[in-house]
Short mmCIF file of C-alpha atoms and ligand atoms in Angstrom, two decimals:
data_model
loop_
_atom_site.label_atom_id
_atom_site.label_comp_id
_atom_site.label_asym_id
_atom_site.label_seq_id
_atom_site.Cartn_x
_atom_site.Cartn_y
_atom_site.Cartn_z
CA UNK F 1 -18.21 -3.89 8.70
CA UNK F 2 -18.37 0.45 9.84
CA UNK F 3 -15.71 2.24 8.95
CA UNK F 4 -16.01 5.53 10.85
CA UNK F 5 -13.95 8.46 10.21
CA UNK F 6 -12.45 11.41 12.39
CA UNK F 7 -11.57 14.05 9.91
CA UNK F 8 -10.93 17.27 8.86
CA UNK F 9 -12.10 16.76 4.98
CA UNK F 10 -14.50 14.20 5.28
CA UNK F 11 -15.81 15.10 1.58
CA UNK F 12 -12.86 13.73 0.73
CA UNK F 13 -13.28 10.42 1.91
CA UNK F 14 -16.77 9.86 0.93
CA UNK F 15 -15.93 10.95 -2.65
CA UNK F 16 -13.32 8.35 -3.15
CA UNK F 17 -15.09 5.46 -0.92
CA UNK F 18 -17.79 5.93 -2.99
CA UNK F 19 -16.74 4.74 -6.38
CA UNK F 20 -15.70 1.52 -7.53
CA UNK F 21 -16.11 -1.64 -5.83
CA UNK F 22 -16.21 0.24 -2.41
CA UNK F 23 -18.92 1.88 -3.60
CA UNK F 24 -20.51 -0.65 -4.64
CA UNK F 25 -19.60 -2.47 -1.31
CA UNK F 26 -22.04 0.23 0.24
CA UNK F 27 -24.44 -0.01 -1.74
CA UNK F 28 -24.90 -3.21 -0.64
CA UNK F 29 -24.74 -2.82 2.92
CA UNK F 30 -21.31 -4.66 3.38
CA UNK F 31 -19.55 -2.26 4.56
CA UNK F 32 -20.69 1.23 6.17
CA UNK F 33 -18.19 4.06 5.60
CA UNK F 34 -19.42 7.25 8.11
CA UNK F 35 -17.12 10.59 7.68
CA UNK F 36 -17.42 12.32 11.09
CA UNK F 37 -16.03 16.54 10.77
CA UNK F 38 -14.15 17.22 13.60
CA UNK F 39 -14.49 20.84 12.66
CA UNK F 40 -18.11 20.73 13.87
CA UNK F 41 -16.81 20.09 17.46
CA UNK F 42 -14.96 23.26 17.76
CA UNK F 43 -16.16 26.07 20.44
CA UNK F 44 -14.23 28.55 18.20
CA UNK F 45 -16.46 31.14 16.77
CA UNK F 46 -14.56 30.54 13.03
CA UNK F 47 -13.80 26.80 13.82
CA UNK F 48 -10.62 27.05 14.10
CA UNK F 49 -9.50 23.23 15.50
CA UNK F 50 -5.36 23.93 15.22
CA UNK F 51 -2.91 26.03 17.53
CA UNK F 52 0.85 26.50 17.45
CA UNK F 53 3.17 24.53 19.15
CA UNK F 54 4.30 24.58 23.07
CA UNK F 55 7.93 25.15 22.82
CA UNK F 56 7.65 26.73 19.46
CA UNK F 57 8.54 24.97 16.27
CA UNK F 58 6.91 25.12 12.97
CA UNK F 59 3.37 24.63 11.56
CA UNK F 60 -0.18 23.92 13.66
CA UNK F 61 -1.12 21.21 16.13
CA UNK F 62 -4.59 19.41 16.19
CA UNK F 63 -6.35 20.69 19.45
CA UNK F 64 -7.09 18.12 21.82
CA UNK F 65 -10.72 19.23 22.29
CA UNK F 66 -12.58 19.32 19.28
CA UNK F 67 -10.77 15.39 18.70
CA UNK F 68 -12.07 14.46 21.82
CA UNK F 69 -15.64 15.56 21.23
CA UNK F 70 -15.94 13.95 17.93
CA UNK F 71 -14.73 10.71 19.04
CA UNK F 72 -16.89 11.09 22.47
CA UNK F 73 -20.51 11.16 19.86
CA UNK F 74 -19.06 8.93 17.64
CA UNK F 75 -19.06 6.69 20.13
CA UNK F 76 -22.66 7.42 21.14
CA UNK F 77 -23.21 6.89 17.76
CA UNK F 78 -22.52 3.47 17.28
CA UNK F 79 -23.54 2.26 20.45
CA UNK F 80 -26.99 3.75 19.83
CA UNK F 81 -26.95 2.06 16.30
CA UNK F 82 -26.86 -1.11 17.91
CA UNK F 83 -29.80 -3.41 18.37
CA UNK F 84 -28.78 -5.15 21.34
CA UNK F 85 -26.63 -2.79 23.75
CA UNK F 86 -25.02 -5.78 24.90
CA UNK F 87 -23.81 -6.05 21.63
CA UNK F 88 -21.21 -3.01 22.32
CA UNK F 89 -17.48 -2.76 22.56
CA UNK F 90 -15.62 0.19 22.02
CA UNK F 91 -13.80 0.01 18.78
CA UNK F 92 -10.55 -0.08 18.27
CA UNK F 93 -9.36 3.35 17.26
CA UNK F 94 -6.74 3.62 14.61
CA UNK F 95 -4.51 7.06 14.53
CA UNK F 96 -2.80 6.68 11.06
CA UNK F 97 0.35 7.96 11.72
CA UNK F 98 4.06 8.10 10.07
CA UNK F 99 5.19 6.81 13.47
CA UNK F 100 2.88 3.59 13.31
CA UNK F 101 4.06 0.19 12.66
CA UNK F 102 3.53 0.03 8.71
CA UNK F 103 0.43 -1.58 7.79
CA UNK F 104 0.39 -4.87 5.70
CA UNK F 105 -1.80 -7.64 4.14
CA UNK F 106 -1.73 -9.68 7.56
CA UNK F 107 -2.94 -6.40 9.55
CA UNK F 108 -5.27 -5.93 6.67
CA UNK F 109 -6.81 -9.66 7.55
CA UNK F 110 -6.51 -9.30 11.47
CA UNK F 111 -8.77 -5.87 10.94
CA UNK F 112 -11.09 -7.52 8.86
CA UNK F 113 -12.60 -9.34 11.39
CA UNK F 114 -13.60 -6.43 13.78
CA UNK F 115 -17.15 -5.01 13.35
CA UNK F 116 -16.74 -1.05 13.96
CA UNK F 117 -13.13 0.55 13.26
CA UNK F 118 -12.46 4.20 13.99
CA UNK F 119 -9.61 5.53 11.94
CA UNK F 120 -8.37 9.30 13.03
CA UNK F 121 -6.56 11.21 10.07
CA UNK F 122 -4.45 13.89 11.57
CA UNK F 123 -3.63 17.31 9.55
CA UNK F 124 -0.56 19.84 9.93
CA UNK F 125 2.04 18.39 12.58
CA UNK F 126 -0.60 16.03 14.22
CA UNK F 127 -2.38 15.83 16.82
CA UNK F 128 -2.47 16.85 20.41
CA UNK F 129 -0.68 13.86 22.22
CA UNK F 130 -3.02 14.38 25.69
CA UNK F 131 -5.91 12.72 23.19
CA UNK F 132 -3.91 10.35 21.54
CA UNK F 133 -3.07 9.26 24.68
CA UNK F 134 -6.69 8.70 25.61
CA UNK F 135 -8.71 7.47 22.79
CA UNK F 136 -5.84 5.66 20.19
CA UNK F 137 -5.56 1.80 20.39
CA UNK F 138 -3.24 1.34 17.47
CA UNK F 139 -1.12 3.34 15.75
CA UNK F 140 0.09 2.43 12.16
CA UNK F 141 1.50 3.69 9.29
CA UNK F 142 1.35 3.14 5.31
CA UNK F 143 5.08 3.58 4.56
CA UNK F 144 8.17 5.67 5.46
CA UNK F 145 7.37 8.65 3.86
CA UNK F 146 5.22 11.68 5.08
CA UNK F 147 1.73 12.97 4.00
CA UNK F 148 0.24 16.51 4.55
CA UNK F 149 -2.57 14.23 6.19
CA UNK F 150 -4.17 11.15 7.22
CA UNK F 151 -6.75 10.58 4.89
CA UNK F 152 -5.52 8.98 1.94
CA UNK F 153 -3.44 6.87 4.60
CA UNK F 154 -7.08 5.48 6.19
CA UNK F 155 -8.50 5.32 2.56
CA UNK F 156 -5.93 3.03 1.41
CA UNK F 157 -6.32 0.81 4.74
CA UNK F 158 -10.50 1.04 4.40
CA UNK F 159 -9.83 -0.29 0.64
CA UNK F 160 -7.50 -3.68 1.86
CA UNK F 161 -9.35 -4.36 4.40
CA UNK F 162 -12.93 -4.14 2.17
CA UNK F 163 -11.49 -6.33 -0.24
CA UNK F 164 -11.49 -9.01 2.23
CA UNK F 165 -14.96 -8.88 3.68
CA UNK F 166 -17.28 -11.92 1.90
CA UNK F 167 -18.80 -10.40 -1.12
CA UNK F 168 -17.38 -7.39 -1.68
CA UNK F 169 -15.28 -8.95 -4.23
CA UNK F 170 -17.02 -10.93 -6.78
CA UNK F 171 -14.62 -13.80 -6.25
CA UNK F 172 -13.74 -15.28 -2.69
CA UNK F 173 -10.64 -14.01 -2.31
CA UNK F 174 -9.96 -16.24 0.53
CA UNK F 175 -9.89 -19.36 -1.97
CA UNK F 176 -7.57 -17.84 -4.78
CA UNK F 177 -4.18 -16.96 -4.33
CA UNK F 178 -2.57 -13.26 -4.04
CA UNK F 179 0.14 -11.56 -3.80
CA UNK F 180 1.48 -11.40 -0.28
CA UNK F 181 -0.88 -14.67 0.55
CA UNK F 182 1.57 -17.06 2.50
CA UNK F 183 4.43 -13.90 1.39
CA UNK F 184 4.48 -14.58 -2.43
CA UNK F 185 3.98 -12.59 -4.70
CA UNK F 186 1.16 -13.63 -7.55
CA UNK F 187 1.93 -15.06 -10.65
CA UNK F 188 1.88 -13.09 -13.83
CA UNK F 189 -1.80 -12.59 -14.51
CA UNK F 190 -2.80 -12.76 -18.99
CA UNK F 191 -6.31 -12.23 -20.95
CA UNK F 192 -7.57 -12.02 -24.12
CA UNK F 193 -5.55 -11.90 -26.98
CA UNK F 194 -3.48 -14.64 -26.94
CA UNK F 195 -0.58 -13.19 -29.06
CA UNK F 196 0.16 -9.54 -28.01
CA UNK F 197 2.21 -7.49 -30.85
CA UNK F 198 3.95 -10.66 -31.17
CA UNK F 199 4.22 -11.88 -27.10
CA UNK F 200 2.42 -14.99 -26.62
CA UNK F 201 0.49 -16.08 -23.84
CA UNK F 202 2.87 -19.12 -22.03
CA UNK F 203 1.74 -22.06 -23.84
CA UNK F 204 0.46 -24.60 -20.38
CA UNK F 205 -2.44 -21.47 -19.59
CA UNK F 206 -3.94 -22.85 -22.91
CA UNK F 207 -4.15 -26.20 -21.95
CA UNK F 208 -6.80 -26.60 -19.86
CA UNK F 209 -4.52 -29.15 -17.32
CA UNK F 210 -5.27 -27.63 -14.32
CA UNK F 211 -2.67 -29.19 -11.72
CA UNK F 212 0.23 -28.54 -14.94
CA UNK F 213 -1.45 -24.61 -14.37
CA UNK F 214 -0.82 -24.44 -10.83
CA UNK F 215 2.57 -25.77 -10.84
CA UNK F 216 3.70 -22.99 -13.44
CA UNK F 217 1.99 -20.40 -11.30
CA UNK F 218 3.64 -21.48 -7.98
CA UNK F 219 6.92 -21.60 -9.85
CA UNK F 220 6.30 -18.31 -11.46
CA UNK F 221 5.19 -16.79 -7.55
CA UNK F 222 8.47 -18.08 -6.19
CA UNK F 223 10.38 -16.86 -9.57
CA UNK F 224 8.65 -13.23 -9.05
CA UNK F 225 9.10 -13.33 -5.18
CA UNK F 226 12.81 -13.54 -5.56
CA UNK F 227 13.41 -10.66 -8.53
CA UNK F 228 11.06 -8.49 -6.18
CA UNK F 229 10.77 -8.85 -3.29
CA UNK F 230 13.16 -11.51 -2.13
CA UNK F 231 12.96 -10.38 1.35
CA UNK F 232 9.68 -12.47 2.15
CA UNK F 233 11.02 -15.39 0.94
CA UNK F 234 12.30 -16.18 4.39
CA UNK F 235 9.15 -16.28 5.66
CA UNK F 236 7.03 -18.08 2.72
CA UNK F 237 6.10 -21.68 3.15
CA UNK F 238 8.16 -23.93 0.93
CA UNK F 239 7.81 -27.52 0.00
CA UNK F 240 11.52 -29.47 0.16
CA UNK F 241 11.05 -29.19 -3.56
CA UNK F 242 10.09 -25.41 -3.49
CA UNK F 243 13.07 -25.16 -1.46
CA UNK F 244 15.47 -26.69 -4.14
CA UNK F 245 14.10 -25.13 -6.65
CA UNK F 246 14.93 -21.61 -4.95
CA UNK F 247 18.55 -22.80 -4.24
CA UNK F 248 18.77 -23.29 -8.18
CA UNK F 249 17.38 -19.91 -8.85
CA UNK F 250 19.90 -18.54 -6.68
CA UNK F 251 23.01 -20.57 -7.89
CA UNK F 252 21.86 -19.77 -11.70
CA UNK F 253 22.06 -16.11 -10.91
CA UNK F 254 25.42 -15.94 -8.99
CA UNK F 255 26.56 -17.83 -11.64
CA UNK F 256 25.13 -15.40 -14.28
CA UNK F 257 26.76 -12.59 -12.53
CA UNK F 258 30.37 -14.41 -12.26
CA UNK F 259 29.77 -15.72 -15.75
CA UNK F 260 29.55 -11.90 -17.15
CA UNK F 261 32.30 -10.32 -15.69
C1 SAM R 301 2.39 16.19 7.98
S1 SAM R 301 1.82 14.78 8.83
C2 SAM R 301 2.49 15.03 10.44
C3 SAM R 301 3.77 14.34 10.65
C4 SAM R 301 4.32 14.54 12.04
N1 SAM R 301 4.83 15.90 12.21
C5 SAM R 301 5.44 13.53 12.30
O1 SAM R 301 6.60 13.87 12.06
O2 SAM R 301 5.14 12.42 12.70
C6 SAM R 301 0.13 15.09 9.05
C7 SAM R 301 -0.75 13.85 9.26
O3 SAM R 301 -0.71 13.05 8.09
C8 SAM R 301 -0.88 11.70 8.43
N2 SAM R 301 0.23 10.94 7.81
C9 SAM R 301 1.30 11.46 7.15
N3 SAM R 301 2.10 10.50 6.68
C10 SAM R 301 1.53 9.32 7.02
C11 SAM R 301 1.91 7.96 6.80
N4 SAM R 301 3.02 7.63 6.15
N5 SAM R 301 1.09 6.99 7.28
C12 SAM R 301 -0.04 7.32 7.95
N6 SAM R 301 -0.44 8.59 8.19
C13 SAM R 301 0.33 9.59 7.74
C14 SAM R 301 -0.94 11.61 9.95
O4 SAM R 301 -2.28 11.47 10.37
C15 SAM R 301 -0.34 12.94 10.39
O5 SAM R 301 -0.84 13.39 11.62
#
């Protein structure tokens, strides 16, 4: 999988990409991470690639132009990397933006399966809408809050989405369960000690009985699910059981709370 770039601080994203199991990742050729400066497609004499606002307003506005540019070799650029040309499809192009639909697991697995993705980062107030317009396929988001720009946002979408191609992990992923996997969250993880200034590890994860394990876990996913995040519980796939089991959850804590006033 190529991950390609557009960005003002592309030092930035190669430092952090780098490290860890992305780095690793790149090391071994499963993924491709390419930083493309979009300052080095500016005609400006000092490189200046912002201007202010039509209609006033405050801050700087990414200039169409110099976007444009980069995107226009970067697409050279991977079609010329190509073996076959017939191979070729323009990739999707991602502006991360606070306006975007907000990026999840499922997006993360849906991505995972292209070959080239080109993620824009804007900087200031954005970007020029004329080349959004033009060159962005999707447009999504990593949460309701704002960022001075978009390269942490396509960092942390790079890093789900790596996570998920075979090998980059040292486990398949796709065979072990996760939070968010079928929306649960996981199970609470334990290692070595067993007894932790006097907490001890639940007594079934030291007995070896493999279906008793993964009946505590699922319990314990459904348990966690609804103190955290009891919102994807609607859409989690429940066994009649599973099901019952929630309803007593439920029941126990209304009770709880009518039972302490
Ligand atoms: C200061 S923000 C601009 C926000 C813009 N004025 C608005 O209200 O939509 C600068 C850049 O950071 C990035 N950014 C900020 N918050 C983000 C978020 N939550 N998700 C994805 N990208 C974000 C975008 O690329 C954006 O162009």
């Amino acid at each position: 999988m190529n991950f390609h770039i557009l960005t003002l601080f592309p030092e930035m994203i190669m430092q952090s990409l780098g490290t860890s199991i992305t780095g690793r990742a790149i090391d071994k050729g499963l993924i491709s991470v390419n930083a493309i400066n979009i300052r080095d497609f500016s005609d400006d004499k000092h490189k200046k690639v912002d201007d202010y606002p039509y209609g006033g307003g405050a801050g700087m506005v990414m200039q169409a132009e110099p976007v444009y540019k980069s995107y226009g070799y970067l697409v050279n650029h991977i079609k010329l990397s190509k073996e076959n040309p017939a191979d070729f499809k323009k990739p999707r192009v991602i502006y991360v933006t606070p306006q975007g639909s907000i990026f999840n697991q499922e997006m993360a697995k849906e991505l995972s399966q292209e070959e080239d993705l080109i993620f824009l980062c804007g900087h200031y107030e954005g970007v020029d809408e004329r080349v959004l317009n033009m060159i962005a396929t999707d447009y999504i988001s990593i949460g309701d809050y704002v960022l001075t720009g978009g390269e942490l946002p396509a960092m942390v979408m790079i890093d789900a989405i790596s996570r998920l191609i075979p090998g980059v992990l040292n486990n398949d992923i796709s065979s072990e369960f996760e939070s968010l996997q079928d929306n649960l969250l996981e199970y609470p993880q334990y290692t070595r000690p067993e007894i932790f200034m006097g907490q001890k590890v639940p007594e079934v994860l030291l007995t070896g009985h493999h279906a008793k394990i993964e009946a505590w876990r699922r319990k314990q996913s459904i348990l966690r699910t609804y103190e955290r995040r009891p919102d994807l519980l609607e859409k989690a796939n429940l066994t009649e059981e599973e099901r019952e089991y929630l309803t007593r959850l439920i029941f126990q804590k209304n009770y709880d709370i009518y039972d302490s006033k």
